[in-house]
CSV table of N, CA and C in Angstrom, one decimal:
chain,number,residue,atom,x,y,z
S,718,UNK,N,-24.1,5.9,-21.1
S,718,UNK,CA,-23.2,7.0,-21.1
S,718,UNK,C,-22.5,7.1,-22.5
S,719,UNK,N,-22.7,8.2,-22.7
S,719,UNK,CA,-21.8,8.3,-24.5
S,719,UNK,C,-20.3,8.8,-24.3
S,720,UNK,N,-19.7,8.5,-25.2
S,720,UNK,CA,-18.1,8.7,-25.2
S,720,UNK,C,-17.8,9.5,-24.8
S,721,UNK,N,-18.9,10.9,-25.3
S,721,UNK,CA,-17.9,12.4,-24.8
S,721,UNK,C,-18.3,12.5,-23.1
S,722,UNK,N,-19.2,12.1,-22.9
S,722,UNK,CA,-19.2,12.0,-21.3
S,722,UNK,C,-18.2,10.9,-20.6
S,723,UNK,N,-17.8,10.1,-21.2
S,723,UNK,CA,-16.9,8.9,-20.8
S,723,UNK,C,-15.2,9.8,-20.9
S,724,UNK,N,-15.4,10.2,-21.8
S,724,UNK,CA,-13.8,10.7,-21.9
S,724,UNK,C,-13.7,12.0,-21.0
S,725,UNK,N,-14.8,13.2,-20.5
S,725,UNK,CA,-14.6,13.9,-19.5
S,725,UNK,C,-14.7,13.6,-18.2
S,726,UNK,N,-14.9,12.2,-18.1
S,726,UNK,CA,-14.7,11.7,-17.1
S,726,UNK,C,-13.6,11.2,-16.8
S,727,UNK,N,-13.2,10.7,-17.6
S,727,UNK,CA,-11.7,10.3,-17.6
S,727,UNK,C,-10.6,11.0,-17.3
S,728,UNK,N,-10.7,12.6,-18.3
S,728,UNK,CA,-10.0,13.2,-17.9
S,728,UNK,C,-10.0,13.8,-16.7
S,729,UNK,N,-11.3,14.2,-16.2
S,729,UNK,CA,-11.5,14.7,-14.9
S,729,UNK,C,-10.7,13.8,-13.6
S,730,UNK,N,-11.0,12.8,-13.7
S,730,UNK,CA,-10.0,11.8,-13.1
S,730,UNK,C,-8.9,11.9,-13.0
S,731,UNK,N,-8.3,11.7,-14.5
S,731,UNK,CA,-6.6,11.9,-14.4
S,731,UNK,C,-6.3,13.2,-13.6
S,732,UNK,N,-7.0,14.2,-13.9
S,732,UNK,CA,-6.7,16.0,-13.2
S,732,UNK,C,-6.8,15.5,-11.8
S,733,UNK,N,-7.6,14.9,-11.7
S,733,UNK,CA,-7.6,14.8,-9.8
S,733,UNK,C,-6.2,14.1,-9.3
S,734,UNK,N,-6.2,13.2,-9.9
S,734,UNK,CA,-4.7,11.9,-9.5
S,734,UNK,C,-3.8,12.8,-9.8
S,735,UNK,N,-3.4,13.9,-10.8
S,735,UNK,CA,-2.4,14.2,-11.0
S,735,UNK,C,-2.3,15.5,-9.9
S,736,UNK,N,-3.2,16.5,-9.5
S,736,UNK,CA,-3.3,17.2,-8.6
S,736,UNK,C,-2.7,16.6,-7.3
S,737,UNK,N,-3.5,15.5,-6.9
S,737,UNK,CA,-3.2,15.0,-5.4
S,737,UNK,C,-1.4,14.3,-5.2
S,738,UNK,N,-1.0,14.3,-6.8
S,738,UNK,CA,0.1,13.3,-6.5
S,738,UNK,C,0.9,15.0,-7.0
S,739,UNK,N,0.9,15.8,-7.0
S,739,UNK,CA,2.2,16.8,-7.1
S,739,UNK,C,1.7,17.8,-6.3
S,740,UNK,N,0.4,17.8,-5.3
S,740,UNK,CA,0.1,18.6,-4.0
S,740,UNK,C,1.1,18.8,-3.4
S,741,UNK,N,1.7,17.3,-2.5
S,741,UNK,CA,2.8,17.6,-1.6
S,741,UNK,C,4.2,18.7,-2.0
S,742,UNK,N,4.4,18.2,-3.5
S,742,UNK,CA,5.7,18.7,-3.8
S,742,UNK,C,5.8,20.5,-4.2
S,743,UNK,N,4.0,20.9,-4.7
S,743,UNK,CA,4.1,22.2,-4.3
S,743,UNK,C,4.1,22.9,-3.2
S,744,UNK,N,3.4,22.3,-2.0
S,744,UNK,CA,3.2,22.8,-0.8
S,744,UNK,C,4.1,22.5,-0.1
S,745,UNK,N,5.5,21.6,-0.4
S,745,UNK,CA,6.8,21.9,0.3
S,745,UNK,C,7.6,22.0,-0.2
S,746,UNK,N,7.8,22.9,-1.5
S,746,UNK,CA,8.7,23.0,-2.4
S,746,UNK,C,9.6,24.0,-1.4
S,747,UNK,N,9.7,24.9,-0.5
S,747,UNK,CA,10.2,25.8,-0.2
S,747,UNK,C,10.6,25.5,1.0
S,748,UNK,N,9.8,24.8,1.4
S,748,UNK,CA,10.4,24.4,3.3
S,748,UNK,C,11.0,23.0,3.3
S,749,UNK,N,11.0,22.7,4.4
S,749,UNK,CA,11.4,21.1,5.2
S,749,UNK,C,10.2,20.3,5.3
S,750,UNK,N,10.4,19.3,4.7
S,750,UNK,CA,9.3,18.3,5.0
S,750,UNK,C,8.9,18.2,6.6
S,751,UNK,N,7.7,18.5,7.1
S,751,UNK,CA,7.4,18.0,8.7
S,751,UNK,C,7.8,16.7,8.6
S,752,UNK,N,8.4,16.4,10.2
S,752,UNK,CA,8.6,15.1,10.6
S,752,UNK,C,7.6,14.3,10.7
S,753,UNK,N,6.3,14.0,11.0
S,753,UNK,CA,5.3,13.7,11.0
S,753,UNK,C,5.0,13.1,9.8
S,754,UNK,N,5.4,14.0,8.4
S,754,UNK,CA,5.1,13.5,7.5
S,754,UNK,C,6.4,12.6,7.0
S,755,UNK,N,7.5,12.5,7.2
S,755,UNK,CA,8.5,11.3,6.7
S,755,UNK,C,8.2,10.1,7.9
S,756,UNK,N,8.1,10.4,9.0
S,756,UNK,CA,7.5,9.4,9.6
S,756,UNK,C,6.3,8.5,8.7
S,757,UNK,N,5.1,9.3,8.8
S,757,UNK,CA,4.2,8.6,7.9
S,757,UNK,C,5.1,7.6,6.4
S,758,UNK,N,5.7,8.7,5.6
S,758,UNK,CA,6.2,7.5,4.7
S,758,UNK,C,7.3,6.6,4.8
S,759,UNK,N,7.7,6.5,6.0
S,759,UNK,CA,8.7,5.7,6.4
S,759,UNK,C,7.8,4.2,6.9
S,760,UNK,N,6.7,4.7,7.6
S,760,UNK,CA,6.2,3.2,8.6
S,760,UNK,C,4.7,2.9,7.7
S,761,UNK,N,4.2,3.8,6.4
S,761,UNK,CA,2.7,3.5,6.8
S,761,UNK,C,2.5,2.7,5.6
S,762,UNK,N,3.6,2.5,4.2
S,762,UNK,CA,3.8,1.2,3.2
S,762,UNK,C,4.0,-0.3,4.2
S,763,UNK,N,4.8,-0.2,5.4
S,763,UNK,CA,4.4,-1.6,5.9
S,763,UNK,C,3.3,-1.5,6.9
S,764,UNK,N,2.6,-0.7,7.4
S,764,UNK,CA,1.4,-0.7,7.7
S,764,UNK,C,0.5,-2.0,6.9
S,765,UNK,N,0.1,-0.7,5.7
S,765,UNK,CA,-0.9,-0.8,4.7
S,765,UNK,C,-0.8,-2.9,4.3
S,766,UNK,N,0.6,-3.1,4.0
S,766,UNK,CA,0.9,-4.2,3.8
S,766,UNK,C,0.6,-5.2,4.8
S,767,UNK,N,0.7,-5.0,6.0
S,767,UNK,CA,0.7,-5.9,7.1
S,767,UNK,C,-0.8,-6.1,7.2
S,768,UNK,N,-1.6,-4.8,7.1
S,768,UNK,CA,-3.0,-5.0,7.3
S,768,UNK,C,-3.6,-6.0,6.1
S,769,UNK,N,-3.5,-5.8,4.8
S,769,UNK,CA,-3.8,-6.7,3.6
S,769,UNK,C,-3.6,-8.4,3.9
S,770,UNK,N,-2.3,-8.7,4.7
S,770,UNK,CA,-2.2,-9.8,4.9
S,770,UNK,C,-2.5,-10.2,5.9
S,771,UNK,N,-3.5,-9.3,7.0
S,771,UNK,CA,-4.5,-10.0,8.2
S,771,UNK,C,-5.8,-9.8,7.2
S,772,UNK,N,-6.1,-9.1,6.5
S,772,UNK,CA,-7.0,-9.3,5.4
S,772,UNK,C,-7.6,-10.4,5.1
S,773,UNK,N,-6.1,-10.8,4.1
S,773,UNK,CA,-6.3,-11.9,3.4
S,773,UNK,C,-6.2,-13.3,3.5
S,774,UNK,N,-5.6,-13.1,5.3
S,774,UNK,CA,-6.0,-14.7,5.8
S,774,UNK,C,-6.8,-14.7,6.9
S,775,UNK,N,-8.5,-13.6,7.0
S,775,UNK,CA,-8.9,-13.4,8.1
S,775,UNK,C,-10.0,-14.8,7.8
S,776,UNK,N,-10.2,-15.3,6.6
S,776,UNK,CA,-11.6,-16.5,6.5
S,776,UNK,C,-10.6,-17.2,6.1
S,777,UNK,N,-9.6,-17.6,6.7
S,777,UNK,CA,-8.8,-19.3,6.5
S,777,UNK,C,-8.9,-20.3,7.5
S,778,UNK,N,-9.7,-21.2,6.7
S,778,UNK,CA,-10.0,-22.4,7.7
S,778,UNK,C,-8.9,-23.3,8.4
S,779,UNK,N,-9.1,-23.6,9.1
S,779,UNK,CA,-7.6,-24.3,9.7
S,779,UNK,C,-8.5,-25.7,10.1
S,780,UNK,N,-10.0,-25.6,10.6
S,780,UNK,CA,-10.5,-26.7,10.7
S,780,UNK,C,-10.6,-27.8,9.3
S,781,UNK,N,-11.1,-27.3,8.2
S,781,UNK,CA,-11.2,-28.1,7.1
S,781,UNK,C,-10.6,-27.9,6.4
S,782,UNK,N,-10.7,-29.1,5.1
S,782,UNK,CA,-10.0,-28.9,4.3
S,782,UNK,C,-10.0,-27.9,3.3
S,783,UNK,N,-8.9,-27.2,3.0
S,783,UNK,CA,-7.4,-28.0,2.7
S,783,UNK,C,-6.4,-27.5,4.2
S,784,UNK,N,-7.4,-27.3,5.3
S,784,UNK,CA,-6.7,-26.6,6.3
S,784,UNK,C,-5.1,-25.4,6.0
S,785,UNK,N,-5.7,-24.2,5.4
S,785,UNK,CA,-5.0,-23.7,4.9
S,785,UNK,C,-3.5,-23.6,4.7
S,786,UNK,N,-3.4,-25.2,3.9
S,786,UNK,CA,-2.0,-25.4,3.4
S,786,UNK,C,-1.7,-24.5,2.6
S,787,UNK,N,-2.3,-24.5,1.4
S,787,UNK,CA,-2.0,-23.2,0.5
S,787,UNK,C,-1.4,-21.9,0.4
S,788,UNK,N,-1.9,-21.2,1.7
S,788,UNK,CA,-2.3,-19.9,2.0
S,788,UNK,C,-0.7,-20.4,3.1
S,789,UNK,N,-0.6,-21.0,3.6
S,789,UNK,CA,0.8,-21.4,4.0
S,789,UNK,C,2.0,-21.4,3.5
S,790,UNK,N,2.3,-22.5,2.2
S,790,UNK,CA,2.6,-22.0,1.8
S,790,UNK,C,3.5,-21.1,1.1
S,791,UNK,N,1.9,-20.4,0.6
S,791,UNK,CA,2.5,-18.9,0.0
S,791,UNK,C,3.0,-18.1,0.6
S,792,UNK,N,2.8,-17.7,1.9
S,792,UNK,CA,3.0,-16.8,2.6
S,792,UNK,C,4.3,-17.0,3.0
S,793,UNK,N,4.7,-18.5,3.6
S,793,UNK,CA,6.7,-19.1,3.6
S,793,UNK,C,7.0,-18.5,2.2
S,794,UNK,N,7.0,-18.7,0.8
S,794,UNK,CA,6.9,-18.6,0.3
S,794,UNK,C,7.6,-16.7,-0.1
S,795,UNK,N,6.7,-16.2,-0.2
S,795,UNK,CA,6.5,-14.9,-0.3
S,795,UNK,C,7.9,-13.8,0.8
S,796,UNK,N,7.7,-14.8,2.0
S,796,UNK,CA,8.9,-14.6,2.5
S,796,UNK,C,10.3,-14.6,2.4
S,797,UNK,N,10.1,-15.8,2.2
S,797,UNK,CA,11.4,-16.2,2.2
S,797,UNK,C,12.2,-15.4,0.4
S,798,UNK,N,11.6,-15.6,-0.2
S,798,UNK,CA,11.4,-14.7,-1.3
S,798,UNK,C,12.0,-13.1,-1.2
S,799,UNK,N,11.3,-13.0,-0.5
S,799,UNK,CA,11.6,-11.4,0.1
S,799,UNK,C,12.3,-10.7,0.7
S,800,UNK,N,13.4,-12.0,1.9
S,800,UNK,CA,14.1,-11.6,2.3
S,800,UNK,C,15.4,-12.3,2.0
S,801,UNK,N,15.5,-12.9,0.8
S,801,UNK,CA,16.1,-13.8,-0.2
S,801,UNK,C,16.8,-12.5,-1.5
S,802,UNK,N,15.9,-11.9,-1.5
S,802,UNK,CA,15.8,-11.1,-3.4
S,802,UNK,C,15.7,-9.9,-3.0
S,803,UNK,N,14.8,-9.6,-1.6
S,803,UNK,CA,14.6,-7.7,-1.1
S,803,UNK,C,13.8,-6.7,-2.5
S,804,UNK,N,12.9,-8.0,-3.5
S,804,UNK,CA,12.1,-7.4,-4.5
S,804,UNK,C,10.6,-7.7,-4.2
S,805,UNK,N,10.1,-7.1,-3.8
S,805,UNK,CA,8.7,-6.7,-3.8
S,805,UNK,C,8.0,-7.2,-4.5
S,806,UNK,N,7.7,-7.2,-5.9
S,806,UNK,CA,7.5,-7.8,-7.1
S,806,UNK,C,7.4,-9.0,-7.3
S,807,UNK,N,8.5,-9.6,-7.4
S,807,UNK,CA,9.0,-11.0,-7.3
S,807,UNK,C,8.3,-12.0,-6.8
S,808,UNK,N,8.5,-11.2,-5.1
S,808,UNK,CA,8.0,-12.0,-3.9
S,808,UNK,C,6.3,-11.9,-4.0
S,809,UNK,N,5.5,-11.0,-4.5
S,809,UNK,CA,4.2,-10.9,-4.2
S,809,UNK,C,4.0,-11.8,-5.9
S,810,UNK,N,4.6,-11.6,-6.8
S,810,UNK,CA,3.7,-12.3,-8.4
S,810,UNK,C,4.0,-13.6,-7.7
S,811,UNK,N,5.2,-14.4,-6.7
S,811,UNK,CA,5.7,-15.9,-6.8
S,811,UNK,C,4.8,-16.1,-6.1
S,812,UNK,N,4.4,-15.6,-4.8
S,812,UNK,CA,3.2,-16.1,-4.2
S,812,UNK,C,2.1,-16.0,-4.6
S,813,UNK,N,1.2,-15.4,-5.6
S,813,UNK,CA,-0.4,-15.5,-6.1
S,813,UNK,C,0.2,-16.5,-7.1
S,814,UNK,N,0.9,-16.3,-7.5
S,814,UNK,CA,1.4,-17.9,-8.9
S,814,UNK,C,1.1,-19.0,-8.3
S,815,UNK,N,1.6,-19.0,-7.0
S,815,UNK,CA,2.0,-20.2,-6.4
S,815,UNK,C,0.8,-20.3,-5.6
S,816,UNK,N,-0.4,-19.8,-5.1
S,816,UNK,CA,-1.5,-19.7,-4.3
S,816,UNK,C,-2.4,-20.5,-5.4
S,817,UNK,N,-2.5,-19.3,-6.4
S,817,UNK,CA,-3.2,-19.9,-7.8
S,817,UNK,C,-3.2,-21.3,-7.9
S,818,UNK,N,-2.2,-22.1,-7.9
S,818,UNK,CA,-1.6,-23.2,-8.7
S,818,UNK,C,-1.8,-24.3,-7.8
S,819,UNK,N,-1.7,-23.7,-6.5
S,819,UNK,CA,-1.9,-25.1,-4.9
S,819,UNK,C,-3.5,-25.1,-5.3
S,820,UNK,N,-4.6,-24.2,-5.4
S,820,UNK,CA,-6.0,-24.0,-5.1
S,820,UNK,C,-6.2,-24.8,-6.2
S,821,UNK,N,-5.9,-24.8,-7.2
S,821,UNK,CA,-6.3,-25.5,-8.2
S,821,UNK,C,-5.8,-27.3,-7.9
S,822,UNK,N,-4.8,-27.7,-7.3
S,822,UNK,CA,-4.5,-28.9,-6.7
S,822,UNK,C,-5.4,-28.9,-5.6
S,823,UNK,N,-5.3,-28.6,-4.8
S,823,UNK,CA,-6.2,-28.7,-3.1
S,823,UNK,C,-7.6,-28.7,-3.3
């Protein structure tokens, strides 16, 4: 692929992300947001979240070792963090730091 196709691709991209991320705000610039849709962004960021972390501990062994001490944990960890600090951020970089760092011991 040569540059000038690399870079219309690029841009074509950004056009799409920036389309779909200011859709909402033209098509309800004039009315009331449907309830349906503050529902959705009220419940579906801890959705999306809750699913990731059945995800991410659906192949954790409990039979062998390190019998998912690690993934334990981080996850106490990440919590307590979370509902310690109420930062997002924080709580998710302290637990992959701290996941990182056990796997490399374990």
């Amino acid at each position: 692929m040569s540059n000038t196709h690399a870079a219309i691709l690029i841009a074509v991209m950004a056009l799409v992300t920036m389309i779909l991320r200011f859709l909402p705000f033209m098509i309800f610039r004039d009315r009331e947001t449907p309830e349906y849709i503050n529902f959705l962004g009220k419940y579906l960021p801890y959705s999306i979240m809750g699913m990731l972390v059945v995800y991410c501990l659906k192949d954790v062994s409990i039979t062998s070792s390190p019998f998912g001490i690690p993934e334990l944990i981080s996850v106490v960890l990440v919590a307590v963090l979370h509902f310690w600090k109420r930062n997002t951020l924080v709580s998710i970089v302290s637990g992959t730091v701290c996941y990182m760092l056990l796997i490399q011991v374990f």
